[in-house]
Amino acid sequence: GENVEQHPSTLSVQEGDSAVIKCTYSDSASNYFPWYKQELGKRPQLIIDIRSNVGEKKDQRIAVTLNKTAKHFSLHITETQPEDSAVYFCAASPPNDYKLSFGAGTTVTVRA
Amino acid sequence: SAVISQKPSRDICQRGTSLTIQCQVDSQVTMMFWYRQQPGQSLTLIATANQGSEATYESGFVIDKFPISRPNLTFSTLTVSNMSPEDSSIYLCSVGTPRDRVPYEQYFGPGTRLTVT
């Protein structure tokens, strides 16, 4: 099955700086890559996703890039704010399937 | 996106007992899933709840331990049977958006925090 690795496990950034989280996946056929944000005690929230027919997608301060050849994808958060502090999970899903395989998560702390 | 609710939101149970968790969606959805999130860990898929047929379980999860029902397109239950302290986790349902595209975007319910003593 699909195996997703996520790095780093923790990330501390100064408010206003950028944060980057990277994930690699094992199944070259995977074609859907969502990112979830989970604040303490709350449910995971889908914040952005990308499908394999595009290389980059942006939504305000967050963007995701995908490199199919290298089998990795990244989440970029620019101009970080304290409310960006949370655990972020990447996931991958192969074609003709609906299962999500999640990375281990990255705890992001934005220092004021 | 759909509004998803779960009951109970939390519970403390004695070992050896069973707990049934409900997941309700305010609109019909094709796919419903059950995940487990152990403290400080990632999300692990337990099973896919299929409407009109038996659930599809992932490796390491069995029907006798986690029976699932899906009587219609808006409701599912997960039972955690014969509980032990190792079953202490957050249990989350998620739903797949009713679109033609595969794979589906998944949205999560608020979760049920289970503590087994």
XYZ file of N, CA and C in Angstrom:
687
model
N 0.811 -1.195 0.000
C 0.000 0.000 0.000
C 0.848 1.250 0.000
N 0.177 2.378 -0.041
C 0.855 3.675 -0.074
C 1.519 3.964 1.270
N 2.739 4.504 1.211
C 3.475 4.915 2.402
C 3.859 6.385 2.249
N 3.448 7.199 3.203
C 3.715 8.638 3.135
C 4.626 9.036 4.294
N 5.720 9.667 3.963
C 6.644 10.174 4.979
C 6.585 11.704 4.987
N 6.629 12.262 6.174
C 6.444 13.700 6.340
C 7.562 14.266 7.201
N 8.103 15.417 6.765
C 9.190 16.065 7.499
C 9.038 17.585 7.425
N 9.417 18.315 8.461
C 9.915 17.798 9.735
C 8.752 17.396 10.640
N 9.047 16.822 11.769
C 7.989 16.468 12.713
C 7.567 17.690 13.527
N 8.490 18.622 13.749
C 8.160 19.881 14.412
C 8.831 21.013 13.668
N 8.190 22.177 13.698
C 8.696 23.343 12.990
C 8.307 24.577 13.771
N 9.304 25.382 14.135
C 9.060 26.622 14.848
C 9.525 27.777 13.968
N 8.633 28.728 13.737
C 8.974 29.857 12.871
C 8.566 31.160 13.549
N 9.252 32.213 13.174
C 8.917 33.543 13.652
C 7.726 34.061 12.861
N 6.842 34.732 13.550
C 5.687 35.309 12.874
C 6.136 36.149 11.682
N 5.477 35.940 10.560
C 5.837 36.667 9.350
C 6.761 35.900 8.425
N 7.455 34.908 8.963
C 8.326 34.072 8.135
C 7.495 33.007 7.426
N 8.187 32.252 6.553
C 7.522 31.174 5.818
C 7.773 29.829 6.485
N 6.855 28.916 6.257
C 6.992 27.540 6.748
C 6.809 26.588 5.573
N 7.654 25.562 5.550
C 7.580 24.576 4.476
C 7.574 23.174 5.078
N 6.627 22.367 4.670
C 6.527 20.977 5.109
C 6.597 20.093 3.869
N 7.393 19.028 3.962
C 7.590 18.175 2.795
C 7.103 16.755 3.068
N 6.533 16.161 2.047
C 6.070 14.774 2.124
C 6.529 14.002 0.893
N 6.867 12.754 1.105
C 7.168 11.861 -0.001
C 6.195 10.695 0.033
N 5.913 10.138 -1.134
C 4.995 9.013 -1.207
C 5.638 7.893 -2.007
N 5.138 6.695 -1.820
C 5.796 5.532 -2.405
C 5.135 5.040 -3.697
N 3.824 5.215 -3.796
C 3.084 4.689 -4.941
C 3.064 5.731 -6.067
N 3.804 5.468 -7.127
C 3.902 6.430 -8.221
C 2.567 6.668 -8.907
N 1.601 5.788 -8.675
C 0.290 5.957 -9.291
C -0.619 6.902 -8.503
N -0.247 7.267 -7.300
C -1.083 8.165 -6.491
C -1.304 9.471 -7.226
N -2.518 9.995 -7.134
C -2.824 11.175 -7.933
C -3.617 12.237 -7.187
N -3.772 12.072 -5.868
C -4.501 13.073 -5.094
C -3.791 13.280 -3.772
N -3.517 14.573 -3.446
C -2.660 14.882 -2.304
C -3.277 16.034 -1.501
N -4.035 15.700 -0.461
C -4.630 16.757 0.381
C -3.751 17.082 1.571
N -3.965 18.269 2.121
C -3.328 18.698 3.355
C -4.412 19.066 4.358
N -4.203 18.609 5.603
C -5.149 18.885 6.673
C -4.446 19.638 7.798
N -5.195 20.525 8.418
C -4.726 21.280 9.582
C -5.567 20.854 10.777
N -4.906 20.488 11.860
C -5.638 20.076 13.054
C -5.183 20.910 14.243
N -6.058 21.753 14.703
C -5.785 22.513 15.917
C -6.076 21.640 17.126
N -5.498 22.005 18.239
C -5.585 21.195 19.444
C -7.035 20.941 19.834
N -7.394 19.679 19.956
C -8.735 19.312 20.388
C -9.813 19.430 19.326
N -9.390 19.682 18.088
C -10.379 19.859 17.022
C -10.181 18.837 15.912
N -11.123 18.822 15.000
C -11.070 17.872 13.899
C -10.059 18.311 12.847
N -9.506 17.388 12.066
C -8.668 17.786 10.925
C -9.515 18.530 9.900
N -8.968 19.621 9.392
C -9.665 20.420 8.384
C -8.873 20.414 7.090
N -9.572 20.118 6.006
C -8.944 20.159 4.692
C -8.647 21.612 4.334
N -7.373 21.921 4.091
C -7.009 23.309 3.798
C -6.635 23.522 2.342
N -6.106 22.514 1.709
C -5.754 22.624 0.310
C -5.456 21.227 -0.204
N -5.658 21.019 -1.495
C -5.314 19.740 -2.083
C -4.821 19.957 -3.508
N -4.163 18.963 -4.039
C -3.647 19.056 -5.394
C -3.794 17.690 -6.059
N -4.109 17.731 -7.320
C -4.211 16.507 -8.096
C -3.039 16.447 -9.054
N -2.742 15.262 -9.524
C -1.473 15.057 -10.219
C -1.415 15.685 -11.603
N -2.504 16.276 -12.053
C -2.457 16.920 -13.361
C -2.010 18.385 -13.272
N -1.676 18.830 -12.060
C -1.143 20.181 -11.879
C 0.103 20.106 -11.020
N 0.972 21.109 -11.146
C 2.207 21.104 -10.385
C 2.194 22.013 -9.178
N 1.247 22.976 -9.184
C 1.211 23.923 -8.075
C -0.202 24.470 -7.941
N -0.568 24.726 -6.698
C -1.882 25.312 -6.414
C -1.728 26.265 -5.258
N -2.381 27.402 -5.341
C -2.220 28.418 -4.313
C -3.582 28.915 -3.845
N -3.665 29.181 -2.544
C -4.882 29.736 -1.961
C -4.461 30.718 -0.882
N -4.446 31.973 -1.227
C -4.038 33.050 -0.335
C -2.623 32.801 0.171
N -2.447 32.552 1.455
C -1.081 32.407 2.003
C -0.552 30.978 1.947
N -1.345 30.047 1.494
C -0.865 28.672 1.432
C -0.767 28.212 -0.016
N 0.206 27.371 -0.265
C 0.411 26.824 -1.599
C 0.924 25.402 -1.446
N 0.646 24.608 -2.435
C 1.149 23.239 -2.460
C 1.808 23.014 -3.810
N 2.959 22.358 -3.795
C 3.661 22.009 -5.017
C 3.803 20.499 -5.088
N 3.813 19.978 -6.273
C 3.894 18.544 -6.500
C 4.967 18.245 -7.525
N 5.853 17.319 -7.198
C 6.869 16.837 -8.126
C 6.626 15.346 -8.314
N 5.945 14.982 -9.396
C 5.587 13.589 -9.616
C 6.802 12.724 -9.876
N 7.785 13.275 -10.542
C 8.985 12.489 -10.863
C 9.698 12.059 -9.591
N 9.820 12.998 -8.670
C 10.509 12.712 -7.413
C 9.572 12.125 -6.368
N 8.283 12.102 -6.651
C 7.270 11.598 -5.718
C 7.317 12.347 -4.402
N 7.297 13.665 -4.499
C 7.157 14.430 -3.275
C 6.308 15.670 -3.511
N 5.696 16.135 -2.443
C 4.864 17.320 -2.487
C 5.067 18.117 -1.203
N 4.851 19.387 -1.299
C 5.182 20.289 -0.191
C 4.067 21.296 0.056
N 3.958 21.688 1.318
C 3.033 22.748 1.721
C 3.863 23.971 2.098
N 3.483 25.107 1.555
C 4.175 26.351 1.837
C 3.185 27.320 2.477
N 3.553 27.846 3.637
C 2.742 28.869 4.286
C 3.581 30.131 4.352
N 3.097 31.189 3.757
C 3.837 32.453 3.779
C 3.226 33.392 4.811
N 4.028 34.353 5.230
C 3.596 35.379 6.194
C 2.848 34.730 7.363
N 3.507 33.803 8.019
C 2.846 33.029 9.066
C 2.303 33.924 10.179
N 1.192 33.465 10.735
C 0.512 34.170 11.817
C 0.301 33.204 12.977
N 0.088 33.696 14.192
C -0.101 32.794 15.336
C -1.199 31.764 15.109
N -2.236 32.118 14.380
C -3.331 31.169 14.149
C -2.952 30.043 13.191
N -1.761 30.117 12.604
C -1.276 29.012 11.781
C -0.683 27.899 12.640
N -0.509 28.146 13.921
C 0.021 27.124 14.826
C -0.970 25.964 14.912
N -0.510 24.767 14.566
C -1.373 23.582 14.521
C -0.514 22.392 14.097
N -1.160 21.228 14.036
C -0.523 20.055 13.433
C -1.032 19.933 12.004
N -0.116 19.764 11.074
C -0.462 19.641 9.665
C -0.160 18.218 9.209
N -1.123 17.642 8.493
C -0.977 16.286 7.958
C -1.061 16.321 6.442
N -0.125 15.639 5.793
C -0.268 15.410 4.365
C -0.860 14.021 4.165
N -1.389 13.777 2.991
C -1.957 12.476 2.677
C -1.853 12.243 1.172
N -1.979 10.995 0.792
C -1.935 10.626 -0.619
C -2.966 9.542 -0.882
N -3.469 9.540 -2.115
C -4.472 8.555 -2.505
C -4.197 8.085 -3.923
N -4.199 6.784 -4.141
C -3.943 6.263 -5.487
C -5.173 6.408 -6.378
N -5.015 6.263 -7.678
C -6.153 6.405 -8.586
C -7.157 5.279 -8.385
N -8.397 5.592 -8.727
C -9.479 4.625 -8.617
C -9.609 4.082 -7.203
N -9.267 4.887 -6.252
C -9.346 4.513 -4.848
C -9.813 5.727 -4.069
N -10.231 5.525 -2.887
C -10.726 6.624 -2.078
C -10.044 6.652 -0.730
N -9.076 5.776 -0.534
C -8.418 5.715 0.758
C -7.315 6.764 0.828
N -7.190 7.373 1.978
C -6.116 8.319 2.221
C -5.087 7.688 3.144
N -3.826 7.780 2.750
C -2.728 7.376 3.622
C -2.086 8.650 4.140
N -2.022 8.796 5.459
C -1.564 10.031 6.071
C -0.098 9.964 6.472
N 0.549 11.127 6.385
C 1.858 11.277 6.977
C 1.747 11.366 8.492
N 2.885 11.385 9.155
C 2.904 11.349 10.620
C 2.537 12.687 11.260
N 2.549 13.757 10.474
C 2.164 15.060 10.995
C 3.351 15.954 11.323
N 3.134 17.250 11.208
C 4.128 18.262 11.560
C 3.488 19.262 12.507
N 4.074 19.436 13.667
C 3.585 20.419 14.623
C 4.262 21.751 14.320
N 3.468 22.708 13.887
C 3.982 24.034 13.549
C 3.665 25.005 14.677
N 4.687 25.689 15.133
C 4.522 26.717 16.167
C 4.990 28.039 15.590
N 4.127 29.031 15.605
C 4.478 30.359 15.119
C 4.745 31.249 16.325
N 5.953 31.732 16.448
C 6.371 32.559 17.588
C 6.043 34.019 17.301
N 5.401 34.648 18.271
C 5.021 36.056 18.085
C 6.229 36.981 18.246
N -19.243 22.438 2.319
C -19.081 21.035 2.656
C -20.190 20.590 3.597
N -20.367 19.273 3.732
C -21.419 18.716 4.567
C -21.162 19.006 6.043
N -22.248 19.084 6.807
C -22.144 19.230 8.260
C -22.175 17.828 8.855
N -21.147 17.491 9.611
C -20.981 16.149 10.157
C -21.000 16.235 11.680
N -21.799 15.386 12.296
C -21.837 15.350 13.756
C -21.554 13.933 14.237
N -21.024 13.839 15.443
C -20.748 12.553 16.055
C -21.276 12.532 17.482
N -21.757 11.355 17.889
C -22.182 11.158 19.264
C -21.633 9.854 19.781
N -21.171 9.768 21.023
C -20.953 10.899 21.922
C -19.686 11.660 21.543
N -19.503 12.816 22.121
C -18.275 13.567 21.845
C -17.110 12.993 22.645
N -17.426 12.438 23.801
C -16.428 11.760 24.613
C -17.107 10.782 25.544
N -16.342 9.792 25.993
C -16.882 8.834 26.946
C -15.728 8.161 27.686
N -16.027 7.767 28.895
C -15.089 6.973 29.688
C -15.767 5.640 29.946
N -15.126 4.567 29.537
C -15.744 3.245 29.598
C -14.853 2.274 30.356
N -15.483 1.253 30.896
C -14.735 0.217 31.592
C -14.289 -0.853 30.595
N -13.166 -1.445 30.883
C -12.675 -2.511 30.013
C -13.678 -3.644 29.948
N -13.747 -4.258 28.773
C -14.666 -5.368 28.585
C -16.033 -4.957 28.064
N -16.328 -3.673 28.109
C -17.621 -3.196 27.610
C -17.498 -2.759 26.161
N -18.618 -2.345 25.562
C -18.638 -1.885 24.173
C -19.250 -0.495 24.108
N -18.837 0.253 23.117
C -19.370 1.595 22.888
C -19.698 1.745 21.412
N -20.877 2.281 21.146
C -21.264 2.563 19.770
C -21.227 4.055 19.515
N -20.510 4.435 18.483
C -20.336 5.830 18.092
C -21.178 6.087 16.841
N -21.898 7.190 16.856
C -22.754 7.521 15.723
C -22.161 8.668 14.919
N -22.352 8.607 13.622
C -21.919 9.667 12.722
C -23.095 10.034 11.826
N -23.468 11.314 11.861
C -24.619 11.789 11.108
C -24.190 12.910 10.174
N -24.651 12.861 8.936
C -24.321 13.889 7.951
C -25.613 14.552 7.501
N -25.532 15.847 7.198
C -26.761 16.575 6.869
C -27.135 16.462 5.394
N -26.380 15.695 4.636
C -26.701 15.468 3.231
C -26.224 14.078 2.838
N -26.746 13.576 1.761
C -26.347 12.231 1.336
C -24.918 12.247 0.808
N -24.148 11.289 1.239
C -22.759 11.164 0.789
C -22.518 9.739 0.336
N -21.664 9.601 -0.623
C -21.403 8.273 -1.156
C -20.565 7.438 -0.200
N -19.496 8.045 0.293
C -18.541 7.282 1.084
C -18.477 7.802 2.507
N -18.416 6.890 3.440
C -18.169 7.234 4.843
C -17.046 6.346 5.351
N -16.179 6.940 6.162
C -15.004 6.241 6.649
C -14.890 6.405 8.158
N -14.203 5.455 8.772
C -13.903 5.551 10.198
C -12.391 5.485 10.400
N -11.884 6.467 11.178
C -10.458 6.559 11.473
C -10.235 6.492 12.977
N -9.047 6.097 13.340
C -8.611 6.159 14.729
C -7.388 7.063 14.805
N -7.367 7.897 15.826
C -6.209 8.765 16.056
C -5.775 8.589 17.503
N -4.722 7.847 17.699
C -4.197 7.646 19.045
C -3.495 8.916 19.495
N -3.367 9.104 20.814
C -2.837 10.365 21.353
C -1.528 10.772 20.704
N -1.502 11.975 20.145
C -0.294 12.512 19.536
C 0.125 11.855 18.243
N -0.769 11.064 17.655
C -0.412 10.308 16.460
C -1.206 10.779 15.240
N -0.913 10.128 14.130
C -1.602 10.448 12.890
C -2.930 9.701 12.812
N -3.555 9.805 11.667
C -4.859 9.173 11.459
C -4.674 7.840 10.748
N -5.350 6.830 11.265
C -5.290 5.489 10.697
C -6.687 5.063 10.285
N -6.844 4.670 9.048
C -8.138 4.226 8.551
C -8.493 2.867 9.133
N -9.670 2.785 9.756
C -10.153 1.516 10.287
C -10.898 0.759 9.194
N -11.860 1.449 8.588
C -12.696 0.780 7.587
C -13.488 1.798 6.788
N -13.970 1.340 5.663
C -14.899 2.099 4.834
C -16.286 1.543 5.071
N -17.207 2.422 5.406
C -18.586 2.009 5.655
C -19.349 2.076 4.346
N -19.771 0.942 3.846
C -20.442 0.860 2.554
C -21.953 0.756 2.766
N -22.682 1.601 2.107
C -24.137 1.556 2.234
C -24.681 0.355 1.497
N -25.414 -0.460 2.208
C -26.025 -1.620 1.587
C -25.146 -2.849 1.515
N -23.941 -2.767 2.052
C -23.074 -3.940 2.065
C -22.158 -3.871 3.270
N -21.403 -4.925 3.487
C -20.522 -4.948 4.654
C -19.385 -3.934 4.495
N -18.897 -3.484 5.628
C -17.773 -2.556 5.625
C -16.514 -3.243 5.117
N -15.608 -2.433 4.592
C -14.315 -2.927 4.117
C -13.261 -2.524 5.126
N -12.623 -3.486 5.757
C -11.683 -3.226 6.840
C -10.241 -3.188 6.332
N -9.462 -2.341 6.987
C -8.042 -2.256 6.684
C -7.289 -3.319 7.483
N -6.073 -3.549 7.052
C -5.232 -4.537 7.721
C -5.067 -4.166 9.191
N -5.266 -5.151 10.030
C -5.123 -4.930 11.461
C -6.428 -4.634 12.178
N -7.496 -4.465 11.434
C -8.812 -4.184 12.024
C -9.793 -5.260 11.556
N -10.598 -5.767 12.494
C -11.515 -6.853 12.166
C -12.927 -6.506 12.580
N -13.861 -7.133 11.914
C -15.273 -6.830 12.121
C -15.740 -7.177 13.524
N -15.204 -8.229 14.104
C -15.641 -8.615 15.445
C -15.291 -7.547 16.469
N -14.208 -6.861 16.257
C -13.753 -5.831 17.193
C -14.411 -4.477 16.883
N -14.588 -4.188 15.612
C -15.114 -2.880 15.180
C -16.284 -3.060 14.204
N -17.396 -3.596 14.657
C -18.528 -3.719 13.738
C -19.051 -2.353 13.315
N -19.424 -2.258 12.069
C -19.856 -0.987 11.470
C -21.193 -1.191 10.785
N -22.060 -0.218 10.937
C -23.317 -0.225 10.186
C -23.394 1.012 9.308
N -24.120 0.894 8.220
C -24.346 2.024 7.305
C -25.739 1.829 6.708
N -26.767 2.153 7.482
C -28.130 1.866 7.019
C -28.613 2.756 5.879
N -28.026 3.946 5.751
C -28.438 4.847 4.670
C -27.283 5.761 4.298
N -27.554 6.737 3.436
C -26.484 7.575 2.908
C -26.115 8.742 3.811
N -26.725 8.847 4.991
C -26.416 9.958 5.887
C -25.980 9.518 7.275
N -25.890 8.226 7.529
C -25.676 7.759 8.901
C -24.816 6.507 8.928
N -23.939 6.434 9.944
C -23.135 5.239 10.158
C -22.821 5.108 11.634
N -22.594 3.887 12.078
C -22.147 3.657 13.445
C -20.904 2.793 13.434
N -20.063 3.047 14.423
C -18.879 2.229 14.690
C -18.993 1.762 16.130
N -18.872 0.458 16.349
C -18.852 -0.074 17.706
C -17.444 -0.535 18.041
N -16.981 -0.128 19.187
C -15.704 -0.619 19.695
C -16.062 -1.676 20.742
N -15.748 -2.930 20.461
C -16.213 -4.040 21.274
C -15.139 -4.531 22.238
N -15.627 -5.067 23.373
C -14.720 -5.689 24.349
C -13.477 -4.832 24.558
N -13.712 -3.615 25.004
C -12.653 -2.601 25.045
C -11.561 -2.905 26.059
N -10.369 -2.473 25.702
C -9.213 -2.512 26.595
C -8.604 -1.113 26.607
N -7.718 -0.828 27.553
C -7.098 0.513 27.598
C -6.416 0.910 26.289
N -5.942 -0.081 25.527
C -5.290 0.220 24.240
C -6.253 0.815 23.214
N -7.530 0.694 23.462
C -8.533 1.277 22.553
C -8.783 2.752 22.841
N -8.151 3.275 23.868
C -8.300 4.704 24.173
C -7.726 5.521 23.022
N -8.587 6.281 22.382
C -8.208 7.024 21.178
C -9.305 8.020 20.869
N -9.042 8.800 19.836
C -10.102 9.586 19.222
C -10.553 8.827 17.980
N -11.859 8.657 17.854
C -12.424 7.988 16.694
C -13.160 9.030 15.855
N -12.799 9.082 14.585
C -13.349 10.103 13.695
C -14.021 9.452 12.502
N -15.181 9.988 12.158
C -15.747 9.592 10.882
C -15.401 10.663 9.857
N -15.352 10.269 8.624
C -15.167 11.242 7.552
C -16.088 10.862 6.409
N -16.370 11.838 5.575
C -17.275 11.583 4.456
C -16.626 12.059 3.171
N -16.946 11.361 2.097
C -16.458 11.741 0.776
C -17.518 12.548 0.060
N -17.089 13.634 -0.564
C -18.034 14.508 -1.244
C -18.683 13.794 -2.414
N -19.947 14.047 -2.645
C -20.687 13.348 -3.698
C -20.374 13.887 -5.083
N -19.185 13.575 -5.556
C -18.825 14.023 -6.892
C -18.463 12.819 -7.750
N -18.274 13.089 -9.014
C -17.935 11.994 -9.906
C -16.457 11.642 -9.854
N -15.676 12.567 -9.340
C -14.239 12.355 -9.417
C -13.785 11.380 -8.347
N -12.813 10.630 -8.688
C -12.156 9.728 -7.746
C -10.706 10.113 -7.691
N -10.026 10.204 -6.614
C -10.565 9.991 -5.278
C -11.360 11.178 -4.741
N -12.078 10.929 -3.690
C -12.929 11.926 -3.088
C -12.159 12.800 -2.109
N -12.591 14.044 -1.996
C -12.160 14.880 -0.891
C -12.868 14.368 0.353
N -12.185 14.323 1.456
C -12.768 13.822 2.690
C -12.829 14.924 3.734
N -13.971 14.969 4.423
C -14.182 15.925 5.500
C -14.499 15.146 6.761
N -13.960 15.637 7.869
C -14.030 14.897 9.117
C -15.104 15.408 10.064
N -15.664 14.461 10.827
C -16.517 14.820 11.943
C -15.678 15.313 13.114
N -16.324 15.774 14.190
C -15.609 16.358 15.324
C -14.867 15.336 16.173
N -15.154 14.056 15.982
C -14.441 13.029 16.733
C -15.123 12.642 18.040
N -14.806 11.437 18.480
C -15.261 10.915 19.773
C -14.028 10.516 20.557
N -13.837 11.157 21.692
C -12.671 10.862 22.532
C -13.057 9.761 23.504
N -12.434 8.616 23.356
C -12.743 7.440 24.171
C -11.593 7.151 25.120
N -11.935 7.012 26.387
C -10.974 6.597 27.402
C -11.469 5.303 28.019
N -10.623 4.291 28.031
C -10.986 2.997 28.597
C -10.176 2.783 29.867
N -10.892 2.540 30.954
C -10.194 2.371 32.245
C -10.202 0.917 32.690
